[in-house]
Amino acid sequence: MKKKNKILLLGTFSALSITSASVVAASLNSKETKTVTNSFIESATFLHSEANGANDNGATPAPASPATPAPANGATTVPDPNAPKPKPEPVLAVDFKDFEGEMNRVLKEEMKKILDAAKVMIETRISELSKDGVYPTEEKFALTLYAKAVKDYYDTVFSKLTSYDELYKAGFRMVFPKMYAKSEKYILGTVKYNGQEFDPIGMGQADPYDYKFLEKDTPEFKDKDGKPIKNEVKTDEKAKFEVNSTSKAEYVKLVTNYFQSFGKQLEGIFFEKTDSPVYGKDFKISFDKIDKSIGLYNIKPENYNDWNAYISEKVKVRFTEFDLRENEAYHQEQQQQNQPVIPPQPVDFLPDTTEKAKPVNPNIENIPPLEPLLNPELTSSDFNGGYEGVIGSWNSDPNLVATKSKKWFWFQNPINIRYEYTVTNLAISEGKHIATVEISDKANLNSKRFYNIIVNFKKYTQSQAKARYTMYETFRGIFKSIYDAFKLDEKIDYNTVPDQHLRLDLFNAVFLAIKSFELKEFTDAYNKLAATVGNADRYRAAVADPTRQKDELDKYNNYLKENTTALISRFLEARGIRTGKEIATDNPRTFWEFLSKSLEFAINGEPFKLDSGEYRTLKLRQHLEDPIWKPKFKKFFEEVNATDIDLSKTFLALQKDALNLRKMSTEFFVSLEDRIAKIKTVYDGFYNHAAIFKLIGEKEKNDSNNKPAEGDKPEAPAANNKPAENTNPAPTTTNNEANNVVSNDKEADKEKENAANPNNKPSDDKKKESEFDTKLKSVLTELRTRQANLSKNDNSSNAFYAVFALITAIFGSILAFAVLFTSKVRKIKISKSIIAVASVVSIITLVAFISILLLMIGVI
């Protein structure tokens, strides 16, 4: 073949290849080629299943940890979030010796209120008994006599009691609160007193805090048959003494509650109905002289020297019962708090899966004991009394401890924001400032632990502290955005993620991110940045005078935020997470790859089936493609007026977003904001598609509950005496489908309550209907937006390919005409085959152009 002919043939095939590429690219965007996209997605999804240990023959492999770092080079093993929680070791408060002084302080303050309340109560009772002008009965006479005797007791005895010792000797034996101030260890036991059993009761190590004195206490109690009732104090042989780990703030609260409860129960202590004397049994009337203190003839109680002795004995019994009740209630509450937490079962939105959902419960014992750092926003006026003044006033009001802690301290805890650190106590021990810190779980308020730690008030200068706090807020904000992308609030309850694998992968990704930021390379770079800015003279001056040097301060703070973000981004892009087979192949993923692959797996599932013809793990795609659900989708969208939504289109858009997320996860020079925004887009799509299944289940349940009762149904026409036929029968459901509606214990309890109280049902139904409408609106809005964006993107893509095809067609036509023109002008002989190929190219490009136009207007 001649050289000129070869050149012309090569140019023709080049044009043909360009045209073919444009046609194929355009076809990928048409609604008729979904299987092509899915094939590409399935090949990508296969990588996830391979990483999780899937065998080539489809057999189920041995289970592996969903996220396990490589064991080499000191890598950390991911903890099992559902492993049994070890009980934390209790510690004695460093300022335990101050507890007794705190009790005396609270006693002094509260006794004034109690005495005032008792005086008013006694005078009110006497006044009420004096109002009735009816001739007095023996019972009323006895009540009046006793009320005035109690008033005399108040004036001569009770009003003069101001200390613990005086109260104890008078029968007000405050054993429970005193025990927690005197005993470093305690044990739980049972006390039987006056025929009543109190359990559990906290008992100290010595008299009277072990309550043993009650076994020989007076008076002697008798049952209704006159038989003596013995008081008993018992402890379980297997029980052991535990360290009194009560913090100072907790103790102050305990004592305050104790005295406030005492004030509320004065009437039961002083005027217990069975303690009122009975005429002829407890007293007789003597007319020898008048007793001015009582205002009646000299009436003495039987077997007592005077009424004060009678009342002292009765009050001693009632107060002892009060003390035991307070002890019992306190330790019952403690036992409830220490019960193993049974979290709610995770709610998977999708129908019945091949594996049971497991809750993800982080272990509070794994949370590190962080050092409290002074808030850089504090001013010199906050330190008027010096550090000792701060410590001295810390426990002045137990209700303000949490507020004070937030004002004075912060903790370097930017990722585990589910856990809240609170300084509950400050004390000085051996010349050091000691803080007692409480770690509490926002998702489970009963889960908490305490630790003591040294506080260095002078660890950082104000500018150094300000720099670190600015970096911390940036750090925390990044992870809060990641949590927000997965619809998690500050409680970080992973069980709200509606997919078993995804919730566990998210937990593991966060854990491994924490470990990445504990590496020396990161801490060195983090500390260097903080020191560089914190020690800068200009920054120090700006922090000292933020009003005048606001611009300078903002410039430095922005520098800190930008560099902190860059530092965190660099370490999140470092490869360090390995799963499944990747451990053997040493193929770790970045934080972003890990999340993107997990999301893609939750959306597409596994592309292959087992020998039985079923998928090993059912995910969103498999359920959406299930023919059983198609009529349910159609019926649901018709009932909620959303027939414009095409799930095949919205899911196709979601699959494309997932693909783009995976591509983005392996790219550098992508901002944190863009990565998180893309994750949010993909997760929102997954969440809302999965929510369709839950909404269908809820609607079916609500519709069945709202059906009229059997007796309310309209009678059938008399013509045939048959019930009206259902022209739109509900599709039959299998056992698996019956499990699609996830029952919630709380909802079940509400339904029982509504059944017992019919008046509550309408309001509850309206509330459920409102909640359903809110969820439905959110889901439908997102799906419509996704569908609209898909159409918009398709139109723009088709427009591009149409222009590209047109240009190619023009180029091919020009090339063909050029060949013919050149051959005629220069009289060059060109083979007929080349001319035919050039003509075919022109025709193909024109056909491609016309086809794309027809696709754009929806004809084909």
CSV table of N, CA and C in Angstrom, one decimal, residues 360-424:
chain,number,residue,atom,x,y,z
A,360,VAL,N,-23.2,-1.9,69.2
A,360,VAL,CA,-21.8,-1.5,69.4
A,360,VAL,C,-21.7,-0.7,70.7
A,361,ASN,N,-21.1,-1.2,71.7
A,361,ASN,CA,-21.0,-0.5,73.0
A,361,ASN,C,-19.6,-0.2,73.4
A,362,PRO,N,-19.1,1.0,73.2
A,362,PRO,CA,-17.8,1.3,73.6
A,362,PRO,C,-17.6,1.2,75.1
A,363,ASN,N,-16.4,0.8,75.5
A,363,ASN,CA,-16.1,0.5,76.9
A,363,ASN,C,-15.5,1.8,77.6
A,364,ILE,N,-16.2,2.3,78.6
A,364,ILE,CA,-15.8,3.5,79.2
A,364,ILE,C,-14.5,3.3,80.0
A,365,GLU,N,-14.2,2.1,80.3
A,365,GLU,CA,-12.9,1.8,81.0
A,365,GLU,C,-11.7,2.0,80.0
A,366,ASN,N,-11.9,2.0,78.7
A,366,ASN,CA,-10.8,2.3,77.8
A,366,ASN,C,-10.6,3.8,77.6
A,367,ILE,N,-11.4,4.6,78.1
A,367,ILE,CA,-11.3,6.1,77.9
A,367,ILE,C,-10.2,6.6,78.8
A,368,PRO,N,-9.2,7.3,78.3
A,368,PRO,CA,-8.0,7.7,79.1
A,368,PRO,C,-8.3,8.7,80.2
A,369,PRO,N,-7.6,8.7,81.3
A,369,PRO,CA,-7.8,9.7,82.3
A,369,PRO,C,-7.0,10.9,82.0
A,370,LEU,N,-7.7,11.9,81.4
A,370,LEU,CA,-7.0,13.1,80.9
A,370,LEU,C,-6.8,14.2,82.0
A,371,GLU,N,-5.8,15.0,81.8
A,371,GLU,CA,-5.5,16.0,82.8
A,371,GLU,C,-6.3,17.3,82.5
A,372,PRO,N,-7.0,17.8,83.6
A,372,PRO,CA,-7.7,19.1,83.4
A,372,PRO,C,-6.8,20.2,83.0
A,373,LEU,N,-7.1,21.0,82.0
A,373,LEU,CA,-6.3,22.1,81.6
A,373,LEU,C,-7.1,23.4,81.8
A,374,LEU,N,-6.5,24.4,82.3
A,374,LEU,CA,-7.1,25.7,82.6
A,374,LEU,C,-7.7,26.3,81.3
A,375,ASN,N,-8.9,26.8,81.4
A,375,ASN,CA,-9.5,27.6,80.3
A,375,ASN,C,-8.8,28.9,80.1
A,376,PRO,N,-8.3,29.1,78.9
A,376,PRO,CA,-7.5,30.3,78.6
A,376,PRO,C,-8.4,31.6,78.7
A,377,GLU,N,-9.7,31.5,78.7
A,377,GLU,CA,-10.6,32.6,78.7
A,377,GLU,C,-10.7,33.2,80.1
A,378,LEU,N,-10.2,32.5,81.1
A,378,LEU,CA,-10.2,33.0,82.5
A,378,LEU,C,-9.5,34.3,82.6
A,379,THR,N,-9.9,35.2,83.5
A,379,THR,CA,-9.3,36.5,83.7
A,379,THR,C,-8.7,36.5,85.1
A,380,SER,N,-7.9,37.6,85.4
A,380,SER,CA,-7.2,37.7,86.7
A,380,SER,C,-8.2,37.8,87.8
A,381,SER,N,-9.4,38.4,87.5
A,381,SER,CA,-10.4,38.5,88.6
A,381,SER,C,-10.9,37.1,89.1
A,382,ASP,N,-10.7,36.1,88.3
A,382,ASP,CA,-11.1,34.8,88.7
A,382,ASP,C,-10.2,34.2,89.7
A,383,PHE,N,-9.0,34.8,89.8
A,383,PHE,CA,-8.0,34.2,90.7
A,383,PHE,C,-7.7,35.2,91.9
A,384,ASN,N,-8.7,35.9,92.3
A,384,ASN,CA,-8.5,36.9,93.4
A,384,ASN,C,-8.0,36.2,94.7
A,385,GLY,N,-8.6,35.0,94.9
A,385,GLY,CA,-8.2,34.3,96.1
A,385,GLY,C,-7.1,33.3,95.9
A,386,GLY,N,-6.4,33.4,94.7
A,386,GLY,CA,-5.4,32.5,94.5
A,386,GLY,C,-5.9,31.1,94.2
A,387,TYR,N,-5.0,30.2,93.8
A,387,TYR,CA,-5.5,28.8,93.6
A,387,TYR,C,-6.2,28.1,94.8
A,388,GLU,N,-5.7,28.5,96.0
A,388,GLU,CA,-6.2,27.9,97.2
A,388,GLU,C,-7.7,28.4,97.4
A,389,GLY,N,-7.9,29.7,97.0
A,389,GLY,CA,-9.3,30.2,97.0
A,389,GLY,C,-10.2,29.5,96.1
A,390,VAL,N,-9.7,29.1,94.9
A,390,VAL,CA,-10.5,28.4,93.9
A,390,VAL,C,-10.9,27.0,94.5
A,391,ILE,N,-9.9,26.4,95.1
A,391,ILE,CA,-10.1,25.0,95.7
A,391,ILE,C,-11.0,25.1,96.9
A,392,GLY,N,-10.9,26.1,97.7
A,392,GLY,CA,-11.7,26.2,98.9
A,392,GLY,C,-13.2,26.4,98.6
A,393,SER,N,-13.5,27.1,97.5
A,393,SER,CA,-14.9,27.4,97.1
A,393,SER,C,-15.5,26.4,96.2
A,394,TRP,N,-14.7,25.4,95.7
A,394,TRP,CA,-15.1,24.5,94.7
A,394,TRP,C,-16.4,23.8,95.1
A,395,ASN,N,-16.4,23.3,96.3
A,395,ASN,CA,-17.6,22.4,96.8
A,395,ASN,C,-18.6,23.2,97.6
A,396,SER,N,-18.6,24.5,97.5
A,396,SER,CA,-19.6,25.3,98.2
A,396,SER,C,-21.0,25.0,97.9
A,397,ASP,N,-21.2,24.6,96.6
A,397,ASP,CA,-22.6,24.3,96.1
A,397,ASP,C,-22.4,23.1,95.2
A,398,PRO,N,-22.9,21.9,95.6
A,398,PRO,CA,-22.7,20.7,94.8
A,398,PRO,C,-23.5,20.9,93.4
A,399,ASN,N,-24.5,21.6,93.4
A,399,ASN,CA,-25.3,21.8,92.1
A,399,ASN,C,-24.5,22.6,91.1
A,400,LEU,N,-23.5,23.3,91.5
A,400,LEU,CA,-22.8,24.2,90.6
A,400,LEU,C,-21.4,23.6,90.1
A,401,VAL,N,-21.1,22.4,90.5
A,401,VAL,CA,-19.9,21.7,90.2
A,401,VAL,C,-19.7,21.6,88.7
A,402,ALA,N,-20.7,21.1,88.0
A,402,ALA,CA,-20.6,20.9,86.5
A,402,ALA,C,-20.4,22.2,85.8
A,403,THR,N,-21.1,23.3,86.3
A,403,THR,CA,-21.0,24.6,85.7
A,403,THR,C,-19.6,25.2,85.9
A,404,LYS,N,-19.0,25.0,87.2
A,404,LYS,CA,-17.7,25.5,87.5
A,404,LYS,C,-16.7,24.7,86.6
A,405,SER,N,-16.9,23.4,86.5
A,405,SER,CA,-15.9,22.6,85.7
A,405,SER,C,-15.8,23.1,84.3
A,406,LYS,N,-16.9,23.4,83.6
A,406,LYS,CA,-16.9,23.9,82.3
A,406,LYS,C,-16.3,25.3,82.2
A,407,LYS,N,-16.5,26.1,83.2
A,407,LYS,CA,-15.9,27.4,83.2
A,407,LYS,C,-14.4,27.4,83.3
A,408,TRP,N,-13.9,26.5,84.2
A,408,TRP,CA,-12.5,26.5,84.6
A,408,TRP,C,-11.6,25.6,83.8
A,409,PHE,N,-12.1,24.5,83.3
A,409,PHE,CA,-11.3,23.5,82.7
A,409,PHE,C,-11.8,23.0,81.4
A,410,TRP,N,-10.8,22.5,80.6
A,410,TRP,CA,-11.2,21.7,79.4
A,410,TRP,C,-10.2,20.5,79.3
A,411,PHE,N,-10.6,19.6,78.5
A,411,PHE,CA,-9.8,18.3,78.4
A,411,PHE,C,-9.5,18.1,76.9
A,412,GLN,N,-8.3,17.6,76.6
A,412,GLN,CA,-7.8,17.3,75.3
A,412,GLN,C,-8.5,16.0,74.8
A,413,ASN,N,-9.8,16.2,74.4
A,413,ASN,CA,-10.6,15.0,74.0
A,413,ASN,C,-11.4,15.4,72.8
A,414,PRO,N,-10.7,15.6,71.6
A,414,PRO,CA,-11.4,16.1,70.4
A,414,PRO,C,-12.2,15.0,69.6
A,415,ILE,N,-11.9,13.7,69.9
A,415,ILE,CA,-12.5,12.7,69.1
A,415,ILE,C,-13.6,12.0,69.8
A,416,ASN,N,-13.3,11.5,71.0
A,416,ASN,CA,-14.3,10.8,71.8
A,416,ASN,C,-15.3,11.8,72.5
A,417,ILE,N,-16.0,12.6,71.8
A,417,ILE,CA,-16.8,13.6,72.4
A,417,ILE,C,-18.1,13.0,73.0
A,418,ARG,N,-18.3,11.7,72.8
A,418,ARG,CA,-19.4,11.0,73.5
A,418,ARG,C,-19.2,11.0,75.0
A,419,TYR,N,-17.9,11.1,75.4
A,419,TYR,CA,-17.6,11.1,76.9
A,419,TYR,C,-17.3,12.5,77.4
A,420,GLU,N,-17.9,12.8,78.5
A,420,GLU,CA,-17.8,14.1,79.1
A,420,GLU,C,-17.0,14.0,80.4
A,421,TYR,N,-16.0,14.9,80.5
A,421,TYR,CA,-15.1,15.0,81.7
A,421,TYR,C,-15.6,16.2,82.6
A,422,THR,N,-15.7,15.9,83.9
A,422,THR,CA,-16.2,16.9,84.8
A,422,THR,C,-15.3,16.8,86.0
A,423,VAL,N,-14.7,18.0,86.4
A,423,VAL,CA,-14.0,18.0,87.7
A,423,VAL,C,-15.0,18.2,88.8
A,424,THR,N,-15.1,17.1,89.6
A,424,THR,CA,-16.1,17.1,90.7
A,424,THR,C,-15.6,17.6,92.0
